[in-house]
PDB file of C-alpha atoms and ligand atoms in Angstrom:
ATOM      1  CA  MET A 184      -0.097  -0.102  -0.099  1.00 98.00           C
ATOM      2  CA  LYS A 185       1.329   3.354  -1.063  1.00 98.00           C
ATOM      3  CA  PHE A 186       1.328   6.163   1.565  1.00 98.00           C
ATOM      4  CA  PHE A 187       0.196   9.683   0.493  1.00 98.00           C
ATOM      5  CA  ILE A 188       0.074  12.691   2.790  1.00 98.00           C
ATOM      6  CA  ASP A 189      -3.391  14.612   2.857  1.00 98.00           C
ATOM      7  CA  THR A 190      -2.332  18.157   3.452  1.00 98.00           C
ATOM      8  CA  ALA A 191      -1.185  21.294   1.761  1.00 98.00           C
ATOM      9  CA  ASN A 192       1.025  22.160   4.605  1.00 98.00           C
ATOM     10  CA  LEU A 193       4.649  22.405   3.389  1.00 98.00           C
ATOM     11  CA  ASP A 194       6.314  21.684   6.775  1.00 98.00           C
ATOM     12  CA  GLN A 195       4.064  18.533   7.311  1.00 98.00           C
ATOM     13  CA  ILE A 196       4.829  17.426   3.706  1.00 98.00           C
ATOM     14  CA  ARG A 197       8.513  17.911   4.583  1.00 98.00           C
ATOM     15  CA  GLU A 198       8.299  16.013   7.652  1.00 98.00           C
ATOM     16  CA  ALA A 199       6.542  12.967   6.060  1.00 98.00           C
ATOM     17  CA  ASN A 200       8.928  12.973   3.193  1.00 98.00           C
ATOM     18  CA  ASP A 201      11.916  12.985   5.552  1.00 98.00           C
ATOM     19  CA  LEU A 202      10.736   9.679   6.905  1.00 97.00           C
ATOM     20  CA  GLY A 203      11.379   8.161   3.473  1.00 97.00           C
ATOM     21  CA  ILE A 204       8.143   6.425   3.213  1.00 96.00           C
ATOM     22  CA  LEU A 205       6.104   9.098   1.355  1.00 98.00           C
ATOM     23  CA  ASP A 206       4.761   8.096  -2.112  1.00 98.00           C
ATOM     24  CA  GLY A 207       2.629  11.178  -2.899  1.00 98.00           C
ATOM     25  CA  VAL A 208       0.436  14.019  -1.865  1.00 98.00           C
ATOM     26  CA  THR A 209      -3.266  14.702  -1.939  1.00 98.00           C
ATOM     27  CA  THR A 210      -4.824  18.234  -1.506  1.00 97.00           C
ATOM     28  CA  ASN A 211      -8.364  19.571  -1.675  1.00 96.00           C
ATOM     29  CA  PRO A 212      -9.819  23.226  -1.690  1.00 96.00           C
ATOM     30  CA  THR A 213     -10.309  23.050   2.041  1.00 96.00           C
ATOM     31  CA  LEU A 214      -6.762  22.076   2.785  1.00 97.00           C
ATOM     32  CA  MET A 215      -5.376  24.706   0.404  1.00 97.00           C
ATOM     33  CA  ALA A 216      -7.583  27.446   1.942  1.00 96.00           C
ATOM     34  CA  LYS A 217      -6.319  26.453   5.386  1.00 97.00           C
ATOM     35  CA  GLU A 218      -2.833  27.314   4.117  1.00 97.00           C
ATOM     36  CA  GLY A 219      -4.124  30.813   3.068  1.00 96.00           C
ATOM     37  CA  ILE A 220      -3.372  30.046  -0.482  1.00 96.00           C
ATOM     38  CA  LYS A 221      -5.469  32.447  -2.738  1.00 93.00           C
ATOM     39  CA  GLY A 222      -5.472  33.267  -6.445  1.00 93.00           C
ATOM     40  CA  ALA A 223      -4.554  31.240  -9.557  1.00 93.00           C
ATOM     41  CA  ASP A 224      -0.789  32.155  -9.567  1.00 95.00           C
ATOM     42  CA  ALA A 225      -0.356  31.381  -5.910  1.00 96.00           C
ATOM     43  CA  ILE A 226      -2.350  28.094  -6.168  1.00 97.00           C
ATOM     44  CA  ASN A 227      -0.260  26.922  -9.117  1.00 97.00           C
ATOM     45  CA  GLN A 228       3.022  27.859  -7.509  1.00 98.00           C
ATOM     46  CA  HIS A 229       2.060  25.904  -4.345  1.00 98.00           C
ATOM     47  CA  TYR A 230       1.344  22.903  -6.375  1.00 98.00           C
ATOM     48  CA  LEU A 231       4.616  23.306  -8.212  1.00 98.00           C
ATOM     49  CA  THR A 232       6.444  23.630  -4.866  1.00 98.00           C
ATOM     50  CA  ILE A 233       4.945  20.387  -3.499  1.00 98.00           C
ATOM     51  CA  CYS A 234       5.828  18.569  -6.865  1.00 98.00           C
ATOM     52  CA  GLU A 235       9.360  19.624  -6.408  1.00 98.00           C
ATOM     53  CA  MET A 236       9.457  18.419  -2.818  1.00 97.00           C
ATOM     54  CA  VAL A 237       7.884  15.046  -3.320  1.00 98.00           C
ATOM     55  CA  ASN A 238       8.810  12.485  -5.976  1.00 97.00           C
ATOM     56  CA  GLY A 239       5.286  11.068  -6.640  1.00 98.00           C
ATOM     57  CA  PRO A 240       1.750  11.928  -7.644  1.00 98.00           C
ATOM     58  CA  VAL A 241       0.314  15.111  -6.377  1.00 98.00           C
ATOM     59  CA  SER A 242      -3.517  15.560  -6.539  1.00 98.00           C
ATOM     60  CA  ALA A 243      -4.718  19.025  -7.461  1.00 98.00           C
ATOM     61  CA  GLU A 244      -8.485  19.599  -7.418  1.00 98.00           C
ATOM     62  CA  VAL A 245     -10.470  21.346  -9.974  1.00 98.00           C
ATOM     63  CA  LEU A 246     -12.946  24.013  -8.694  1.00 96.00           C
ATOM     64  CA  GLY A 247     -15.349  23.925 -11.670  1.00 96.00           C
ATOM     65  CA  THR A 248     -18.427  21.689 -11.833  1.00 98.00           C
ATOM     66  CA  THR A 249     -19.221  21.840 -15.677  1.00 98.00           C
ATOM     67  CA  PHE A 250     -17.641  19.421 -18.148  1.00 98.00           C
ATOM     68  CA  GLU A 251     -15.985  22.276 -20.098  1.00 98.00           C
ATOM     69  CA  GLY A 252     -14.870  24.089 -16.933  1.00 98.00           C
ATOM     70  CA  ILE A 253     -13.361  21.071 -15.486  1.00 98.00           C
ATOM     71  CA  VAL A 254     -11.579  20.011 -18.686  1.00 98.00           C
ATOM     72  CA  GLU A 255     -10.096  23.645 -19.126  1.00 98.00           C
ATOM     73  CA  GLU A 256      -8.961  23.728 -15.389  1.00 98.00           C
ATOM     74  CA  GLY A 257      -7.556  20.312 -15.458  1.00 98.00           C
ATOM     75  CA  LYS A 258      -5.587  20.840 -18.626  1.00 98.00           C
ATOM     76  CA  LYS A 259      -3.842  23.944 -16.935  1.00 98.00           C
ATOM     77  CA  LEU A 260      -3.252  21.933 -13.787  1.00 98.00           C
ATOM     78  CA  ALA A 261      -1.618  19.101 -15.584  1.00 98.00           C
ATOM     79  CA  LYS A 262       0.755  21.479 -17.319  1.00 98.00           C
ATOM     80  CA  ILE A 263       2.236  22.636 -13.942  1.00 98.00           C
ATOM     81  CA  HIS A 264       4.281  19.379 -13.427  1.00 98.00           C
ATOM     82  CA  LYS A 265       4.217  15.862 -14.859  1.00 98.00           C
ATOM     83  CA  ASN A 266       3.288  14.428 -11.435  1.00 98.00           C
ATOM     84  CA  ILE A 267       0.148  16.406 -11.126  1.00 98.00           C
ATOM     85  CA  VAL A 268      -3.039  14.244 -10.930  1.00 98.00           C
ATOM     86  CA  VAL A 269      -6.287  16.181 -11.674  1.00 98.00           C
ATOM     87  CA  LYS A 270      -8.732  15.595  -8.860  1.00 98.00           C
ATOM     88  CA  VAL A 271     -12.400  15.680 -10.086  1.00 98.00           C
ATOM     89  CA  PRO A 272     -15.583  15.431  -8.027  1.00 98.00           C
ATOM     90  CA  MET A 273     -17.995  12.447  -8.422  1.00 98.00           C
ATOM     91  CA  ILE A 274     -20.656  14.237 -10.451  1.00 98.00           C
ATOM     92  CA  LYS A 275     -21.978  13.583 -13.854  1.00 98.00           C
ATOM     93  CA  ASP A 276     -19.899  16.253 -15.558  1.00 98.00           C
ATOM     94  CA  GLY A 277     -17.031  14.985 -13.544  1.00 98.00           C
ATOM     95  CA  ILE A 278     -17.337  11.361 -14.980  1.00 98.00           C
ATOM     96  CA  LYS A 279     -17.594  12.892 -18.492  1.00 98.00           C
ATOM     97  CA  ALA A 280     -14.457  14.990 -17.815  1.00 98.00           C
ATOM     98  CA  ILE A 281     -12.510  11.993 -16.296  1.00 98.00           C
ATOM     99  CA  LYS A 282     -13.219  10.031 -19.508  1.00 98.00           C
ATOM    100  CA  TRP A 283     -11.875  12.908 -21.539  1.00 98.00           C
ATOM    101  CA  PHE A 284      -8.657  13.120 -19.374  1.00 98.00           C
ATOM    102  CA  THR A 285      -8.195   9.346 -19.689  1.00 98.00           C
ATOM    103  CA  ASP A 286      -8.521   9.663 -23.459  1.00 98.00           C
ATOM    104  CA  ASN A 287      -6.019  12.444 -23.452  1.00 98.00           C
ATOM    105  CA  GLY A 288      -3.493  10.897 -21.166  1.00 98.00           C
ATOM    106  CA  ILE A 289      -4.044  13.065 -18.126  1.00 98.00           C
ATOM    107  CA  GLN A 290      -4.126  11.261 -14.710  1.00 98.00           C
ATOM    108  CA  THR A 291      -7.224  11.677 -12.491  1.00 98.00           C
ATOM    109  CA  ASN A 292      -8.351  11.183  -8.958  1.00 98.00           C
ATOM    110  CA  CYS A 293     -12.099  10.892  -8.604  1.00 98.00           C
ATOM    111  CA  THR A 294     -13.025  12.351  -5.245  1.00 98.00           C
ATOM    112  CA  LEU A 295     -16.043  12.526  -3.002  1.00 98.00           C
ATOM    113  CA  VAL A 296     -16.758   8.872  -3.369  1.00 98.00           C
ATOM    114  CA  PHE A 297     -19.164   7.353  -0.895  1.00 98.00           C
ATOM    115  CA  SER A 298     -20.624   4.195  -2.669  1.00 98.00           C
ATOM    116  CA  ALA A 299     -19.525   1.116  -4.660  1.00 98.00           C
ATOM    117  CA  GLY A 300     -21.809   2.336  -7.521  1.00 98.00           C
ATOM    118  CA  GLN A 301     -19.868   5.662  -7.709  1.00 98.00           C
ATOM    119  CA  ALA A 302     -16.489   3.766  -7.646  1.00 98.00           C
ATOM    120  CA  ILE A 303     -17.785   1.501 -10.566  1.00 98.00           C
ATOM    121  CA  LEU A 304     -18.557   4.618 -12.792  1.00 98.00           C
ATOM    122  CA  ALA A 305     -15.155   6.104 -11.908  1.00 98.00           C
ATOM    123  CA  ALA A 306     -13.409   3.027 -13.027  1.00 98.00           C
ATOM    124  CA  LYS A 307     -15.480   2.774 -16.185  1.00 98.00           C
ATOM    125  CA  ALA A 308     -14.340   6.361 -17.022  1.00 98.00           C
ATOM    126  CA  GLY A 309     -10.772   5.302 -16.600  1.00 98.00           C
ATOM    127  CA  ALA A 310      -9.930   7.245 -13.334  1.00 98.00           C
ATOM    128  CA  THR A 311      -6.229   6.596 -12.184  1.00 98.00           C
ATOM    129  CA  TYR A 312      -7.498   6.739  -8.590  1.00 99.00           C
ATOM    130  CA  VAL A 313     -10.928   6.659  -6.775  1.00 98.00           C
ATOM    131  CA  SER A 314     -11.058   8.269  -3.375  1.00 98.00           C
ATOM    132  CA  PRO A 315     -13.703   6.826  -1.040  1.00 98.00           C
ATOM    133  CA  PHE A 316     -13.905   9.136   2.158  1.00 98.00           C
ATOM    134  CA  ILE A 317     -13.940   6.446   4.900  1.00 98.00           C
ATOM    135  CA  GLY A 318     -13.882   8.860   8.017  1.00 98.00           C
ATOM    136  CA  ARG A 319     -16.885  10.729   6.710  1.00 98.00           C
ATOM    137  CA  ILE A 320     -18.743   7.390   6.197  1.00 98.00           C
ATOM    138  CA  ASP A 321     -17.838   6.358   9.786  1.00 98.00           C
ATOM    139  CA  ASP A 322     -19.203   9.837  10.914  1.00 97.00           C
ATOM    140  CA  GLY A 323     -22.591   8.627   9.612  1.00 97.00           C
ATOM    141  CA  SER A 324     -22.275   5.458  11.642  1.00 97.00           C
ATOM    142  CA  TRP A 325     -21.431   3.237   8.691  1.00 97.00           C
ATOM    143  CA  ASP A 326     -18.057   1.355   8.417  1.00 97.00           C
ATOM    144  CA  GLY A 327     -15.824   3.237   5.795  1.00 98.00           C
ATOM    145  CA  VAL A 328     -13.435   0.330   5.581  1.00 98.00           C
ATOM    146  CA  LYS A 329     -16.125  -2.040   4.507  1.00 98.00           C
ATOM    147  CA  LEU A 330     -16.529   0.170   1.463  1.00 98.00           C
ATOM    148  CA  ILE A 331     -12.914  -0.126   0.718  1.00 98.00           C
ATOM    149  CA  GLU A 332     -13.186  -3.955   0.811  1.00 98.00           C
ATOM    150  CA  GLN A 333     -16.218  -3.959  -1.431  1.00 98.00           C
ATOM    151  CA  ILE A 334     -14.484  -1.585  -4.024  1.00 98.00           C
ATOM    152  CA  VAL A 335     -11.212  -3.580  -3.883  1.00 98.00           C
ATOM    153  CA  ASN A 336     -13.263  -6.847  -4.543  1.00 98.00           C
ATOM    154  CA  ILE A 337     -15.250  -5.441  -7.379  1.00 98.00           C
ATOM    155  CA  TYR A 338     -12.163  -3.968  -9.105  1.00 98.00           C
ATOM    156  CA  ASN A 339     -10.216  -7.294  -8.672  1.00 98.00           C
ATOM    157  CA  SER A 340     -13.049  -9.381  -9.976  1.00 98.00           C
ATOM    158  CA  GLN A 341     -13.494  -7.049 -13.033  1.00 98.00           C
ATOM    159  CA  GLY A 342      -9.840  -6.596 -13.592  1.00 98.00           C
ATOM    160  CA  TRP A 343     -10.139  -2.832 -13.466  1.00 98.00           C
ATOM    161  CA  MET A 344      -6.881  -0.901 -12.982  1.00 98.00           C
ATOM    162  CA  THR A 345      -8.111   2.147 -11.088  1.00 98.00           C
ATOM    163  CA  GLU A 346      -6.313   2.302  -7.765  1.00 98.00           C
ATOM    164  CA  VAL A 347      -8.308   2.433  -4.607  1.00 99.00           C
ATOM    165  CA  LEU A 348      -7.105   5.535  -2.640  1.00 98.00           C
ATOM    166  CA  ALA A 349      -8.566   5.469   0.945  1.00 98.00           C
ATOM    167  CA  ALA A 350      -9.191   9.082   2.002  1.00 98.00           C
ATOM    168  CA  SER A 351     -10.540  10.977   4.965  1.00 98.00           C
ATOM    169  CA  ILE A 352      -8.293   9.005   7.261  1.00 98.00           C
ATOM    170  CA  ARG A 353      -8.731   9.906  10.907  1.00 97.00           C
ATOM    171  CA  ASN A 354      -6.493   7.754  12.841  1.00 98.00           C
ATOM    172  CA  PRO A 355      -3.655   5.050  12.705  1.00 98.00           C
ATOM    173  CA  LEU A 356      -6.258   2.103  12.988  1.00 98.00           C
ATOM    174  CA  HIS A 357      -7.894   3.366   9.775  1.00 98.00           C
ATOM    175  CA  ILE A 358      -4.512   2.944   7.969  1.00 98.00           C
ATOM    176  CA  VAL A 359      -4.039  -0.634   9.376  1.00 98.00           C
ATOM    177  CA  ARG A 360      -7.541  -1.547   8.372  1.00 98.00           C
ATOM    178  CA  CYS A 361      -7.239  -0.120   4.855  1.00 98.00           C
ATOM    179  CA  ALA A 362      -4.000  -2.232   4.433  1.00 98.00           C
ATOM    180  CA  GLU A 363      -5.897  -5.390   5.385  1.00 98.00           C
ATOM    181  CA  ALA A 364      -8.657  -4.367   3.184  1.00 98.00           C
ATOM    182  CA  GLY A 365      -6.191  -4.199   0.176  1.00 98.00           C
ATOM    183  CA  ALA A 366      -6.339  -0.461  -0.572  1.00 98.00           C
ATOM    184  CA  ASP A 367      -3.749   0.556  -3.154  1.00 98.00           C
ATOM    185  CA  VAL A 368      -3.115   3.870  -1.499  1.00 98.00           C
ATOM    186  CA  CYS A 369      -3.893   5.523   1.852  1.00 98.00           C
ATOM    187  CA  THR A 370      -3.776   9.248   2.065  1.00 98.00           C
ATOM    188  CA  CYS A 371      -3.297  10.380   5.624  1.00 98.00           C
ATOM    189  CA  PRO A 372      -2.904  13.455   7.888  1.00 98.00           C
ATOM    190  CA  LEU A 373       0.653  13.502   9.378  1.00 98.00           C
ATOM    191  CA  PRO A 374      -0.604  12.712  13.009  1.00 98.00           C
ATOM    192  CA  SER A 375      -2.128   9.487  11.760  1.00 98.00           C
ATOM    193  CA  ILE A 376       1.050   8.451   9.987  1.00 98.00           C
ATOM    194  CA  LEU A 377       3.122   9.287  13.183  1.00 98.00           C
ATOM    195  CA  GLY A 378       0.515   7.581  15.298  1.00 98.00           C
ATOM    196  CA  LEU A 379       1.671   4.247  13.609  1.00 98.00           C
ATOM    197  CA  LEU A 380       5.131   4.564  15.580  1.00 97.00           C
ATOM    198  CA  LYS A 381       3.378   4.433  18.984  1.00 96.00           C
ATOM    199  CA  HIS A 382       3.418   1.585  21.384  1.00 97.00           C
ATOM    200  CA  PRO A 383       3.995   1.938  25.117  1.00 98.00           C
ATOM    201  CA  LEU A 384       5.921  -1.438  25.227  1.00 98.00           C
ATOM    202  CA  THR A 385       8.414   0.013  22.617  1.00 98.00           C
ATOM    203  CA  ASP A 386       8.954   2.938  24.925  1.00 98.00           C
ATOM    204  CA  ILE A 387       9.290   0.821  28.098  1.00 98.00           C
ATOM    205  CA  GLY A 388      11.440  -1.690  26.364  1.00 98.00           C
ATOM    206  CA  LEU A 389      13.844   1.028  25.003  1.00 98.00           C
ATOM    207  CA  GLU A 390      14.126   2.672  28.307  1.00 98.00           C
ATOM    208  CA  GLN A 391      15.202  -0.702  29.735  1.00 97.00           C
ATOM    209  CA  PHE A 392      17.679  -1.380  26.954  1.00 97.00           C
ATOM    210  CA  LEU A 393      19.302   2.164  27.406  1.00 97.00           C
ATOM    211  CA  LYS A 394      19.515   1.559  31.205  1.00 97.00           C
ATOM    212  CA  ASP A 395      21.161  -1.887  30.664  1.00 97.00           C
ATOM    213  CA  ALA A 396      23.531  -0.564  27.949  1.00 96.00           C
ATOM    214  CA  LYS A 397      25.140   1.646  30.617  1.00 95.00           C
ATOM    215  CA  ASN A 398      26.280  -1.639  32.301  1.00 94.00           C
ATOM    216  CA  MET A 399      27.914  -2.618  29.181  1.00 91.00           C
ATOM    217  CA  GLN A 400      30.244   0.566  29.014  1.00 84.00           C
TER     218      GLN A 400
HETATM  219  O1  LIG B  69      -8.725  13.381   1.120  1.00 65.72           O
HETATM  220  C1  LIG B  69      -9.932  13.755   1.617  1.00 65.72           C
HETATM  221  C2  LIG B  69      -9.929  14.255   2.959  1.00 65.72           C
HETATM  222  O2  LIG B  69      -9.126  15.422   2.920  1.00 65.72           O
HETATM  223  C3  LIG B  69     -11.094  14.565   3.611  1.00 65.72           C
HETATM  224  O3  LIG B  69     -10.834  14.312   4.990  1.00 65.72           O
HETATM  225  O4  LIG B  69     -11.194  14.518   7.375  1.00 65.72           O
HETATM  226  O5  LIG B  69     -12.043  16.291   5.868  1.00 65.72           O
HETATM  227  O6  LIG B  69     -13.165  14.004   5.954  1.00 65.72           O
HETATM  228  P1  LIG B  69     -11.871  14.810   6.108  1.00 65.72           P
END
């Protein structure tokens, strides 16, 4: 399973990248706005900076909702850097645009996916990635990881190449369960990635080893 970081914060991207385990980055308009990035030039520059920091796919989301608007925006985003993946919402015009991008060699990430039916449409349109939002499904007292399992099974049985990118990750257990479920990618906030490091027995064991090591000197 590939690890992407789900943020537009450059310090967090750098910290995750320095671990040596980062495969890519996803952003969305909420995450970009949180960093105070405004205006087309600043937005494009920010995507370029991220692409130059991380050697892997970087999802940049379109803001338009019509076929023509999404295609125009996506073409511009794809020109920023070869690693840009155009992130397109799961709407009717979004599916049409994903098919257009597929036919024109532009990578896509179909976002805001909450059902297997939506994931089937994304794969049929040739999306590079499909992004089910598992945390938001959990928020509605459903099990988001079950949806990952279902989509993985469907894609495997149909031989579809779209990668299942588990998004809206809220904690380290989500990451573990997505790996069990066969997700191709997990896009995570930095605290969830760092949370994987934690175990009290590791801390207790290390403390003891360091104490005993003093007797070896
Ligand atoms: O990748 C999608 C993600 O950013 C949404 O996360 O926590 O806002 O549901 P969240």
